[in-house]
Amino acid sequence: QVQLVESGGGLVQVGESLRLSCAVPGSIFSTNTIGYYRQAPGKQRELVAGITTGGDTKFGDSVKGRFSISRDNARNTVYLQMNSLKPEDTAVYYCAGARFLTDLSRSGNLVDYWGLGTQVTVSS
């Protein structure tokens, strides 16, 4: 089963930064939009950000201006740079692959590939 592999989660203080990485199998990376979702305890899963093979991006409203997403084509890796972290950013972050940017919907039901998740905790 194809899996995306997240790394880079951890415990940080309010206002600090963290960068997540998502390693993607080459055949998936070259043809799919890759994004990140997150889910906090007791809350619905939400889209954080996504990036197409061509570099088009979209972000969830709660992270706009603070988070950025990028692709490293040489490493088949997608990075989520998270700045000015807040306690409400605490969640498990999941890497996701889908055919189109529009498939990275709020529900995530059109996502074809998922990672196992990495915990991000922002302490006040």
N, CA, C and O atoms as CSV, one atom per row, in Angstrom:
chain,resi,resn,atom,element,x,y,z
A,1,GLN,N,N,0.855,-1.189,0.000
A,1,GLN,CA,C,0.000,0.000,0.000
A,1,GLN,C,C,0.887,1.233,0.000
A,1,GLN,O,O,1.820,1.353,0.794
A,2,VAL,N,N,0.575,2.138,-0.903
A,2,VAL,CA,C,1.360,3.357,-1.001
A,2,VAL,C,C,1.148,4.207,0.233
A,2,VAL,O,O,0.016,4.424,0.666
A,3,GLN,N,N,2.233,4.680,0.790
A,3,GLN,CA,C,2.129,5.574,1.944
A,3,GLN,C,C,3.022,6.780,1.761
A,3,GLN,O,O,4.118,6.706,1.205
A,4,LEU,N,N,2.517,7.875,2.243
A,4,LEU,CA,C,3.298,9.087,2.336
A,4,LEU,C,C,3.857,9.137,3.751
A,4,LEU,O,O,3.185,8.724,4.697
A,5,VAL,N,N,5.068,9.635,3.905
A,5,VAL,CA,C,5.735,9.593,5.209
A,5,VAL,C,C,6.030,11.009,5.696
A,5,VAL,O,O,6.835,11.732,5.110
A,6,GLU,N,N,5.361,11.382,6.775
A,6,GLU,CA,C,5.587,12.695,7.369
A,6,GLU,C,C,6.704,12.632,8.404
A,6,GLU,O,O,6.953,11.595,9.020
A,7,SER,N,N,7.365,13.763,8.577
A,7,SER,CA,C,8.348,13.899,9.643
A,7,SER,C,C,8.448,15.372,10.025
A,7,SER,O,O,7.980,16.251,9.301
A,8,GLY,N,N,9.064,15.620,11.171
A,8,GLY,CA,C,9.304,16.999,11.582
A,8,GLY,C,C,8.401,17.529,12.661
A,8,GLY,O,O,8.566,18.667,13.102
A,9,GLY,N,N,7.440,16.725,13.102
A,9,GLY,CA,C,6.572,17.196,14.169
A,9,GLY,C,C,7.316,17.285,15.484
A,9,GLY,O,O,8.445,16.810,15.608
A,10,GLY,N,N,6.665,17.906,16.475
A,10,GLY,CA,C,7.291,18.020,17.774
A,10,GLY,C,C,6.579,19.016,18.649
A,10,GLY,O,O,5.469,19.456,18.352
A,11,LEU,N,N,7.240,19.365,19.736
A,11,LEU,CA,C,6.705,20.310,20.712
A,11,LEU,C,C,7.442,21.631,20.589
A,11,LEU,O,O,8.670,21.676,20.669
A,12,VAL,N,N,6.684,22.713,20.393
A,12,VAL,CA,C,7.281,24.046,20.289
A,12,VAL,C,C,6.496,25.015,21.159
A,12,VAL,O,O,5.407,24.700,21.637
A,13,GLN,N,N,7.059,26.188,21.354
A,13,GLN,CA,C,6.398,27.242,22.117
A,13,GLN,C,C,5.624,28.161,21.173
A,13,GLN,O,O,5.883,28.217,19.971
A,14,VAL,N,N,4.675,28.870,21.756
A,14,VAL,CA,C,3.904,29.845,20.974
A,14,VAL,C,C,4.849,30.820,20.272
A,14,VAL,O,O,5.802,31.326,20.864
A,15,GLY,N,N,4.559,31.067,18.996
A,15,GLY,CA,C,5.354,32.005,18.221
A,15,GLY,C,C,6.535,31.396,17.491
A,15,GLY,O,O,7.139,32.035,16.630
A,16,GLU,N,N,6.859,30.175,17.831
A,16,GLU,CA,C,7.999,29.525,17.181
A,16,GLU,C,C,7.588,28.921,15.825
A,16,GLU,O,O,6.428,28.972,15.418
A,17,SER,N,N,8.582,28.354,15.157
A,17,SER,CA,C,8.356,27.783,13.837
A,17,SER,C,C,8.688,26.298,13.829
A,17,SER,O,O,9.405,25.789,14.690
A,18,LEU,N,N,8.147,25.634,12.836
A,18,LEU,CA,C,8.391,24.208,12.653
A,18,LEU,C,C,8.223,23.911,11.171
A,18,LEU,O,O,7.400,24.531,10.497
A,19,ARG,N,N,9.002,22.962,10.665
A,19,ARG,CA,C,8.851,22.563,9.270
A,19,ARG,C,C,8.568,21.073,9.192
A,19,ARG,O,O,9.332,20.251,9.698
A,20,LEU,N,N,7.476,20.745,8.561
A,20,LEU,CA,C,7.129,19.349,8.321
A,20,LEU,C,C,7.589,18.942,6.931
A,20,LEU,O,O,7.612,19.748,6.001
A,21,SER,N,N,7.955,17.672,6.813
A,21,SER,CA,C,8.337,17.113,5.529
A,21,SER,C,C,7.432,15.938,5.204
A,21,SER,O,O,7.009,15.197,6.091
A,22,CYS,N,N,7.144,15.780,3.937
A,22,CYS,CA,C,6.352,14.639,3.479
A,22,CYS,C,C,7.118,13.992,2.331
A,22,CYS,O,O,7.253,14.577,1.256
A,23,ALA,N,N,7.611,12.797,2.565
A,23,ALA,CA,C,8.308,12.040,1.523
A,23,ALA,C,C,7.284,11.250,0.723
A,23,ALA,O,O,6.470,10.512,1.280
A,24,VAL,N,N,7.340,11.419,-0.593
A,24,VAL,CA,C,6.322,10.862,-1.480
A,24,VAL,C,C,6.984,9.925,-2.494
A,24,VAL,O,O,8.007,10.286,-3.076
A,25,PRO,N,N,6.437,8.752,-2.715
A,25,PRO,CA,C,6.968,7.885,-3.772
A,25,PRO,C,C,6.989,8.632,-5.102
A,25,PRO,O,O,6.062,9.378,-5.419
A,26,GLY,N,N,8.058,8.425,-5.882
A,26,GLY,CA,C,8.254,9.206,-7.089
A,26,GLY,C,C,7.097,9.197,-8.066
A,26,GLY,O,O,6.753,10.230,-8.641
A,27,SER,N,N,6.496,8.034,-8.254
A,27,SER,CA,C,5.398,7.932,-9.214
A,27,SER,C,C,4.186,8.747,-8.764
A,27,SER,O,O,3.408,9.216,-9.594
A,28,ILE,N,N,4.032,8.908,-7.499
A,28,ILE,CA,C,2.929,9.696,-6.957
A,28,ILE,C,C,3.284,11.176,-6.984
A,28,ILE,O,O,2.455,12.016,-7.332
A,29,PHE,N,N,4.514,11.487,-6.617
A,29,PHE,CA,C,4.943,12.873,-6.526
A,29,PHE,C,C,4.820,13.595,-7.864
A,29,PHE,O,O,4.390,14.748,-7.910
A,30,SER,N,N,5.186,12.942,-8.927
A,30,SER,CA,C,5.238,13.601,-10.235
A,30,SER,C,C,3.876,13.831,-10.857
A,30,SER,O,O,3.764,14.578,-11.828
A,31,THR,N,N,2.853,13.216,-10.329
A,31,THR,CA,C,1.534,13.311,-10.970
A,31,THR,C,C,0.431,13.806,-10.052
A,31,THR,O,O,-0.711,13.960,-10.484
A,32,ASN,N,N,0.754,14.054,-8.799
A,32,ASN,CA,C,-0.291,14.382,-7.839
A,32,ASN,C,C,-0.060,15.697,-7.115
A,32,ASN,O,O,1.069,16.125,-6.877
A,33,THR,N,N,-1.163,16.307,-6.782
A,33,THR,CA,C,-1.162,17.406,-5.834
A,33,THR,C,C,-0.934,16.820,-4.440
A,33,THR,O,O,-1.518,15.799,-4.078
A,34,ILE,N,N,-0.095,17.470,-3.684
A,34,ILE,CA,C,0.215,17.000,-2.338
A,34,ILE,C,C,-0.182,18.079,-1.340
A,34,ILE,O,O,0.029,19.270,-1.569
A,35,GLY,N,N,-0.752,17.642,-0.250
A,35,GLY,CA,C,-1.174,18.613,0.747
A,35,GLY,C,C,-1.041,18.082,2.155
A,35,GLY,O,O,-0.596,16.957,2.383
A,36,TYR,N,N,-1.438,18.922,3.094
A,36,TYR,CA,C,-1.457,18.559,4.510
A,36,TYR,C,C,-2.845,18.846,5.081
A,36,TYR,O,O,-3.451,19.885,4.819
A,37,TYR,N,N,-3.312,17.899,5.857
A,37,TYR,CA,C,-4.502,18.087,6.676
A,37,TYR,C,C,-4.055,18.019,8.135
A,37,TYR,O,O,-2.947,17.585,8.450
A,38,ARG,N,N,-4.937,18.454,8.996
A,38,ARG,CA,C,-4.690,18.282,10.422
A,38,ARG,C,C,-5.988,17.944,11.143
A,38,ARG,O,O,-7.086,18.273,10.695
A,39,GLN,N,N,-5.817,17.281,12.265
A,39,GLN,CA,C,-6.989,16.955,13.077
A,39,GLN,C,C,-6.608,17.043,14.546
A,39,GLN,O,O,-5.689,16.369,15.010
A,40,ALA,N,N,-7.321,17.874,15.253
A,40,ALA,CA,C,-7.130,18.017,16.691
A,40,ALA,C,C,-8.155,17.154,17.410
A,40,ALA,O,O,-9.200,16.847,16.837
A,41,PRO,N,N,-7.887,16.756,18.643
A,41,PRO,CA,C,-8.827,15.923,19.391
A,41,PRO,C,C,-10.201,16.571,19.480
A,41,PRO,O,O,-10.329,17.735,19.860
A,42,GLY,N,N,-11.218,15.810,19.127
A,42,GLY,CA,C,-12.580,16.298,19.211
A,42,GLY,C,C,-12.996,17.248,18.110
A,42,GLY,O,O,-14.095,17.800,18.147
A,43,LYS,N,N,-12.132,17.445,17.133
A,43,LYS,CA,C,-12.447,18.373,16.042
A,43,LYS,C,C,-12.406,17.647,14.703
A,43,LYS,O,O,-11.805,16.582,14.560
A,44,GLN,N,N,-13.064,18.261,13.735
A,44,GLN,CA,C,-13.050,17.686,12.392
A,44,GLN,C,C,-11.694,17.902,11.728
A,44,GLN,O,O,-10.965,18.844,12.037
A,45,ARG,N,N,-11.392,17.018,10.829
A,45,ARG,CA,C,-10.191,17.170,10.017
A,45,ARG,C,C,-10.344,18.420,9.149
A,45,ARG,O,O,-11.432,18.712,8.653
A,46,GLU,N,N,-9.257,19.143,8.974
A,46,GLU,CA,C,-9.309,20.332,8.132
A,46,GLU,C,C,-8.088,20.390,7.217
A,46,GLU,O,O,-7.001,19.930,7.566
A,47,LEU,N,N,-8.302,20.964,6.046
A,47,LEU,CA,C,-7.208,21.156,5.110
A,47,LEU,C,C,-6.320,22.291,5.595
A,47,LEU,O,O,-6.807,23.356,5.976
A,48,VAL,N,N,-5.028,22.057,5.579
A,48,VAL,CA,C,-4.069,23.091,5.958
A,48,VAL,C,C,-3.519,23.777,4.712
A,48,VAL,O,O,-3.551,25.003,4.603
A,49,ALA,N,N,-3.016,22.977,3.775
A,49,ALA,CA,C,-2.409,23.555,2.575
A,49,ALA,C,C,-2.246,22.474,1.519
A,49,ALA,O,O,-2.227,21.283,1.830
A,50,GLY,N,N,-2.127,22.902,0.265
A,50,GLY,CA,C,-1.878,21.982,-0.820
A,50,GLY,C,C,-1.059,22.648,-1.906
A,50,GLY,O,O,-1.061,23.872,-2.037
A,51,ILE,N,N,-0.358,21.834,-2.687
A,51,ILE,CA,C,0.464,22.371,-3.775
A,51,ILE,C,C,0.419,21.405,-4.952
A,51,ILE,O,O,0.563,20.194,-4.786
A,52,THR,N,N,0.217,21.964,-6.147
A,52,THR,CA,C,0.149,21.140,-7.343
A,52,THR,C,C,1.548,20.856,-7.894
A,52,THR,O,O,2.540,21.403,-7.410
A,53,THR,N,N,1.612,20.014,-8.890
A,53,THR,CA,C,2.896,19.741,-9.540
A,53,THR,C,C,3.458,21.008,-10.185
A,53,THR,O,O,4.672,21.142,-10.341
A,54,GLY,N,N,2.595,21.915,-10.551
A,54,GLY,CA,C,3.034,23.165,-11.165
A,54,GLY,C,C,3.316,24.278,-10.180
A,54,GLY,O,O,3.755,25.360,-10.570
A,55,GLY,N,N,3.067,24.023,-8.910
A,55,GLY,CA,C,3.376,25.015,-7.882
A,55,GLY,C,C,2.215,25.878,-7.431
A,55,GLY,O,O,2.396,26.767,-6.599
A,56,ASP,N,N,1.024,25.633,-7.965
A,56,ASP,CA,C,-0.139,26.365,-7.463
A,56,ASP,C,C,-0.451,25.894,-6.044
A,56,ASP,O,O,-0.301,24.716,-5.720
A,57,THR,N,N,-0.883,26.826,-5.214
A,57,THR,CA,C,-1.106,26.493,-3.807
A,57,THR,C,C,-2.460,26.961,-3.321
A,57,THR,O,O,-3.085,27.838,-3.920
A,58,LYS,N,N,-2.902,26.370,-2.235
A,58,LYS,CA,C,-4.040,26.893,-1.510
A,58,LYS,C,C,-3.854,26.571,-0.037
A,58,LYS,O,O,-3.169,25.618,0.336
A,59,PHE,N,N,-4.494,27.409,0.798
A,59,PHE,CA,C,-4.319,27.301,2.246
A,59,PHE,C,C,-5.657,27.400,2.953
A,59,PHE,O,O,-6.592,28.043,2.475
A,60,GLY,N,N,-5.725,26.753,4.095
A,60,GLY,CA,C,-6.868,26.937,4.954
A,60,GLY,C,C,-6.872,28.344,5.530
A,60,GLY,O,O,-5.814,28.942,5.727
A,61,ASP,N,N,-8.048,28.867,5.797
A,61,ASP,CA,C,-8.161,30.253,6.259
A,61,ASP,C,C,-7.384,30.498,7.549
A,61,ASP,O,O,-6.842,31.586,7.746
A,62,SER,N,N,-7.325,29.516,8.414
A,62,SER,CA,C,-6.710,29.721,9.723
A,62,SER,C,C,-5.187,29.797,9.671
A,62,SER,O,O,-4.559,30.192,10.653
A,63,VAL,N,N,-4.588,29.429,8.551
A,63,VAL,CA,C,-3.123,29.425,8.465
A,63,VAL,C,C,-2.580,30.396,7.427
A,63,VAL,O,O,-1.366,30.550,7.296
A,64,LYS,N,N,-3.467,31.049,6.694
A,64,LYS,CA,C,-3.009,31.977,5.663
A,64,LYS,C,C,-2.134,33.066,6.266
A,64,LYS,O,O,-2.464,33.650,7.298
A,65,GLY,N,N,-1.012,33.327,5.603
A,65,GLY,CA,C,-0.080,34.342,6.086
A,65,GLY,C,C,0.933,33.823,7.083
A,65,GLY,O,O,1.921,34.500,7.371
A,66,ARG,N,N,0.706,32.634,7.612
A,66,ARG,CA,C,1.642,32.069,8.604
A,66,ARG,C,C,2.350,30.830,8.082
A,66,ARG,O,O,3.515,30.596,8.404
A,67,PHE,N,N,1.661,30.042,7.287
A,67,PHE,CA,C,2.207,28.793,6.768
A,67,PHE,C,C,2.516,28.941,5.280
A,67,PHE,O,O,1.867,29.707,4.567
A,68,SER,N,N,3.517,28.197,4.832
A,68,SER,CA,C,3.805,28.114,3.413
A,68,SER,C,C,4.078,26.662,3.060
A,68,SER,O,O,4.414,25.854,3.926
A,69,ILE,N,N,3.930,26.337,1.776
A,69,ILE,CA,C,4.125,24.966,1.322
A,69,ILE,C,C,4.994,25.002,0.073
A,69,ILE,O,O,4.875,25.912,-0.748
A,70,SER,N,N,5.862,24.016,-0.068
A,70,SER,CA,C,6.768,23.977,-1.211
A,70,SER,C,C,7.079,22.540,-1.585
A,70,SER,O,O,6.907,21.616,-0.790
A,71,ARG,N,N,7.542,22.376,-2.813
A,71,ARG,CA,C,7.912,21.051,-3.315
A,71,ARG,C,C,9.399,21.046,-3.667
A,71,ARG,O,O,9.913,22.000,-4.250
A,72,ASP,N,N,10.079,19.961,-3.305
A,72,ASP,CA,C,11.464,19.730,-3.714
A,72,ASP,C,C,11.438,18.570,-4.693
A,72,ASP,O,O,11.325,17.411,-4.294
A,73,ASN,N,N,11.542,18.888,-5.976
A,73,ASN,CA,C,11.414,17.859,-7.002
A,73,ASN,C,C,12.589,16.878,-6.985
A,73,ASN,O,O,12.433,15.730,-7.400
A,74,ALA,N,N,13.726,17.299,-6.526
A,74,ALA,CA,C,14.889,16.411,-6.477
A,74,ALA,C,C,14.761,15.366,-5.375
A,74,ALA,O,O,15.335,14.281,-5.463
A,75,ARG,N,N,14.006,15.704,-4.345
A,75,ARG,CA,C,13.866,14.800,-3.186
A,75,ARG,C,C,12.479,14.192,-3.080
A,75,ARG,O,O,12.203,13.442,-2.144
A,76,ASN,N,N,11.601,14.506,-4.027
A,76,ASN,CA,C,10.221,14.004,-3.962
A,76,ASN,C,C,9.603,14.290,-2.594
A,76,ASN,O,O,8.972,13.427,-1.984
A,77,THR,N,N,9.796,15.487,-2.144
A,77,THR,CA,C,9.365,15.862,-0.800
A,77,THR,C,C,8.584,17.177,-0.844
A,77,THR,O,O,8.910,18.089,-1.603
A,78,VAL,N,N,7.564,17.246,-0.026
A,78,VAL,CA,C,6.778,18.473,0.127
A,78,VAL,C,C,6.953,18.975,1.550
A,78,VAL,O,O,6.816,18.214,2.507
A,79,TYR,N,N,7.253,20.244,1.683
A,79,TYR,CA,C,7.505,20.847,2.983
A,79,TYR,C,C,6.360,21.769,3.378
A,79,TYR,O,O,5.798,22.478,2.544
A,80,LEU,N,N,6.031,21.749,4.643
A,80,LEU,CA,C,5.075,22.699,5.210
A,80,LEU,C,C,5.818,23.523,6.251
A,80,LEU,O,O,6.160,23.027,7.325
A,81,GLN,N,N,6.058,24.764,5.926
A,81,GLN,CA,C,6.723,25.666,6.845
A,81,GLN,C,C,5.671,26.371,7.691
A,81,GLN,O,O,4.800,27.060,7.160
A,82,MET,N,N,5.750,26.202,8.985
A,82,MET,CA,C,4.753,26.751,9.901
A,82,MET,C,C,5.413,27.796,10.793
A,82,MET,O,O,6.286,27.471,11.598
A,83,ASN,N,N,5.004,29.021,10.652
A,83,ASN,CA,C,5.549,30.123,11.440
A,83,ASN,C,C,4.491,30.695,12.378
A,83,ASN,O,O,3.295,30.464,12.201
A,84,SER,N,N,4.940,31.424,13.355
A,84,SER,CA,C,4.046,32.083,14.309
A,84,SER,C,C,3.002,31.106,14.849
A,84,SER,O,O,1.802,31.381,14.840
A,85,LEU,N,N,3.486,29.982,15.310
A,85,LEU,CA,C,2.572,28.922,15.749
A,85,LEU,C,C,1.770,29.337,16.968
A,85,LEU,O,O,2.250,30.058,17.843
A,86,LYS,N,N,0.522,28.855,17.000
A,86,LYS,CA,C,-0.416,29.153,18.070
A,86,LYS,C,C,-0.862,27.850,18.729
A,86,LYS,O,O,-0.748,26.785,18.124
A,87,PRO,N,N,-1.362,27.921,19.943
A,87,PRO,CA,C,-1.858,26.684,20.587
A,87,PRO,C,C,-2.930,25.978,19.746
A,87,PRO,O,O,-3.006,24.750,19.753
A,88,GLU,N,N,-3.748,26.732,19.032
A,88,GLU,CA,C,-4.797,26.119,18.216
A,88,GLU,C,C,-4.256,25.403,16.983
A,88,GLU,O,O,-5.019,24.755,16.266
A,89,ASP,N,N,-2.961,25.507,16.726
A,89,ASP,CA,C,-2.345,24.724,15.656
A,89,ASP,C,C,-1.993,23.316,16.120
A,89,ASP,O,O,-1.572,22.483,15.317
A,90,THR,N,N,-2.162,23.051,17.394
A,90,THR,CA,C,-1.873,21.726,17.925
A,90,THR,C,C,-2.808,20.700,17.304
A,90,THR,O,O,-4.030,20.841,17.362
A,91,ALA,N,N,-2.220,19.665,16.707
A,91,ALA,CA,C,-3.002,18.640,16.013
A,91,ALA,C,C,-2.050,17.574,15.480
A,91,ALA,O,O,-0.829,17.725,15.516
A,92,VAL,N,N,-2.640,16.509,14.992
A,92,VAL,CA,C,-1.884,15.560,14.186
A,92,VAL,C,C,-1.978,16.032,12.738
A,92,VAL,O,O,-3.070,16.282,12.226
A,93,TYR,N,N,-0.847,16.150,12.099
A,93,TYR,CA,C,-0.786,16.626,10.721
A,93,TYR,C,C,-0.549,15.440,9.783
A,93,TYR,O,O,0.356,14.629,9.982
A,94,TYR,N,N,-1.387,15.373,8.766
A,94,TYR,CA,C,-1.342,14.266,7.821
A,94,TYR,C,C,-0.986,14.771,6.429
A,94,TYR,O,O,-1.516,15.782,5.969
A,95,CYS,N,N,-0.098,14.068,5.774
A,95,CYS,CA,C,0.210,14.349,4.385
A,95,CYS,C,C,-0.823,13.633,3.518
A,95,CYS,O,O,-1.270,12.535,3.851
A,96,ALA,N,N,-1.197,14.261,2.404
A,96,ALA,CA,C,-2.240,13.699,1.559
A,96,ALA,C,C,-1.909,13.923,0.092
A,96,ALA,O,O,-1.327,14.945,-0.275
A,97,GLY,N,N,-2.282,12.964,-0.741
A,97,GLY,CA,C,-2.079,13.085,-2.172
A,97,GLY,C,C,-3.390,12.925,-2.916
A,97,GLY,O,O,-4.184,12.031,-2.625
A,98,ALA,N,N,-3.602,13.798,-3.873
A,98,ALA,CA,C,-4.825,13.748,-4.675
A,98,ALA,C,C,-4.506,14.164,-6.104
A,98,ALA,O,O,-3.442,14.713,-6.389
A,99,ARG,N,N,-5.446,13.892,-6.983
A,99,ARG,CA,C,-5.169,14.173,-8.393
A,99,ARG,C,C,-5.130,15.675,-8.671
A,99,ARG,O,O,-4.259,16.158,-9.394
A,100,PHE,N,N,-6.075,16.402,-8.095
A,100,PHE,CA,C,-6.181,17.831,-8.374
A,100,PHE,C,C,-6.256,18.636,-7.079
A,100,PHE,O,O,-6.613,18.115,-6.023
A,101,LEU,N,N,-5.912,19.913,-7.187
A,101,LEU,CA,C,-5.972,20.793,-6.024
A,101,LEU,C,C,-7.396,20.881,-5.475
A,101,LEU,O,O,-7.603,20.982,-4.266
A,102,THR,N,N,-8.352,20.843,-6.362
A,102,THR,CA,C,-9.755,20.899,-5.930
A,102,THR,C,C,-10.171,19.629,-5.191
A,102,THR,O,O,-11.173,19.635,-4.476
A,103,ASP,N,N,-9.430,18.557,-5.350
A,103,ASP,CA,C,-9.735,17.323,-4.624
A,103,ASP,C,C,-9.329,17.417,-3.154
A,103,ASP,O,O,-9.775,16.620,-2.329
A,104,LEU,N,N,-8.488,18.390,-2.836
A,104,LEU,CA,C,-8.120,18.606,-1.428
A,104,LEU,C,C,-9.238,19.436,-0.791
A,104,LEU,O,O,-9.059,20.604,-0.448
A,105,SER,N,N,-10.361,18.807,-0.652
A,105,SER,CA,C,-11.523,19.491,-0.100
A,105,SER,C,C,-11.494,19.423,1.410
A,105,SER,O,O,-10.635,18.773,2.006
A,106,ARG,N,N,-12.440,20.099,2.011
A,106,ARG,CA,C,-12.498,20.144,3.473
A,106,ARG,C,C,-12.659,18.743,4.061
A,106,ARG,O,O,-12.062,18.425,5.090
A,107,SER,N,N,-13.455,17.917,3.414
A,107,SER,CA,C,-13.729,16.588,3.966
A,107,SER,C,C,-12.571,15.622,3.769
A,107,SER,O,O,-12.373,14.705,4.567
A,108,GLY,N,N,-11.802,15.834,2.693
A,108,GLY,CA,C,-10.719,14.905,2.413
A,108,GLY,C,C,-11.161,13.606,1.765
A,108,GLY,O,O,-10.355,12.687,1.622
A,109,ASN,N,N,-12.420,13.510,1.372
A,109,ASN,CA,C,-12.920,12.234,0.851
A,109,ASN,C,C,-12.459,11.934,-0.563
A,109,ASN,O,O,-12.691,10.832,-1.062
A,110,LEU,N,N,-11.808,12.894,-1.226
A,110,LEU,CA,C,-11.283,12.650,-2.568
A,110,LEU,C,C,-9.776,12.434,-2.556
A,110,LEU,O,O,-9.152,12.339,-3.613
A,111,VAL,N,N,-9.201,12.358,-1.386
A,111,VAL,CA,C,-7.767,12.088,-1.263
A,111,VAL,C,C,-7.506,10.616,-1.571
A,111,VAL,O,O,-8.219,9.734,-1.092
A,112,ASP,N,N,-6.476,10.365,-2.373
A,112,ASP,CA,C,-6.143,9.000,-2.765
A,112,ASP,C,C,-5.088,8.371,-1.861
A,112,ASP,O,O,-5.081,7.157,-1.658
A,113,TYR,N,N,-4.199,9.200,-1.321
A,113,TYR,CA,C,-3.076,8.680,-0.536
A,113,TYR,C,C,-2.953,9.469,0.763
A,113,TYR,O,O,-3.119,10.689,0.798
A,114,TRP,N,N,-2.656,8.731,1.826
A,114,TRP,CA,C,-2.501,9.351,3.147
A,114,TRP,C,C,-1.207,8.911,3.818
A,114,TRP,O,O,-0.708,7.807,3.600
A,115,GLY,N,N,-0.688,9.805,4.632
A,115,GLY,CA,C,0.386,9.425,5.539
A,115,GLY,C,C,-0.188,9.006,6.878
A,115,GLY,O,O,-1.399,9.062,7.092
A,116,LEU,N,N,0.686,8.588,7.775
A,116,LEU,CA,C,0.257,8.108,9.087
A,116,LEU,C,C,0.132,9.239,10.105
A,116,LEU,O,O,-0.459,9.056,11.169
A,117,GLY,N,N,0.680,10.391,9.784
A,117,GLY,CA,C,0.526,11.550,10.650
A,117,GLY,C,C,1.721,11.806,11.542
A,117,GLY,O,O,2.474,10.897,11.891
A,118,THR,N,N,1.875,13.074,11.903
A,118,THR,CA,C,2.910,13.479,12.845
A,118,THR,C,C,2.312,14.511,13.798
A,118,THR,O,O,1.571,15.399,13.376
A,119,GLN,N,N,2.632,14.391,15.071
A,119,GLN,CA,C,2.032,15.253,16.084
A,119,GLN,C,C,2.770,16.588,16.157
A,119,GLN,O,O,3.999,16.635,16.209
A,120,VAL,N,N,2.004,17.655,16.159
A,120,VAL,CA,C,2.527,18.997,16.405
A,120,VAL,C,C,1.823,19.538,17.642
A,120,VAL,O,O,0.595,19.597,17.698
A,121,THR,N,N,2.612,19.928,18.622
A,121,THR,CA,C,2.058,20.483,19.854
A,121,THR,C,C,2.665,21.851,20.093
A,121,THR,O,O,3.885,22.007,20.129
A,122,VAL,N,N,1.801,22.839,20.257
A,122,VAL,CA,C,2.247,24.202,20.510
A,122,VAL,C,C,1.856,24.556,21.935
A,122,VAL,O,O,0.675,24.603,22.280
A,123,SER,N,N,2.857,24.801,22.744
A,123,SER,CA,C,2.638,25.050,24.163
A,123,SER,C,C,2.666,26.538,24.464
A,123,SER,O,O,3.494,27.284,23.941
A,124,SER,N,N,1.733,26.954,25.325
A,124,SER,CA,C,1.703,28.353,25.748
A,124,SER,C,C,2.410,28.512,27.091
A,124,SER,O,O,2.491,29.621,27.619
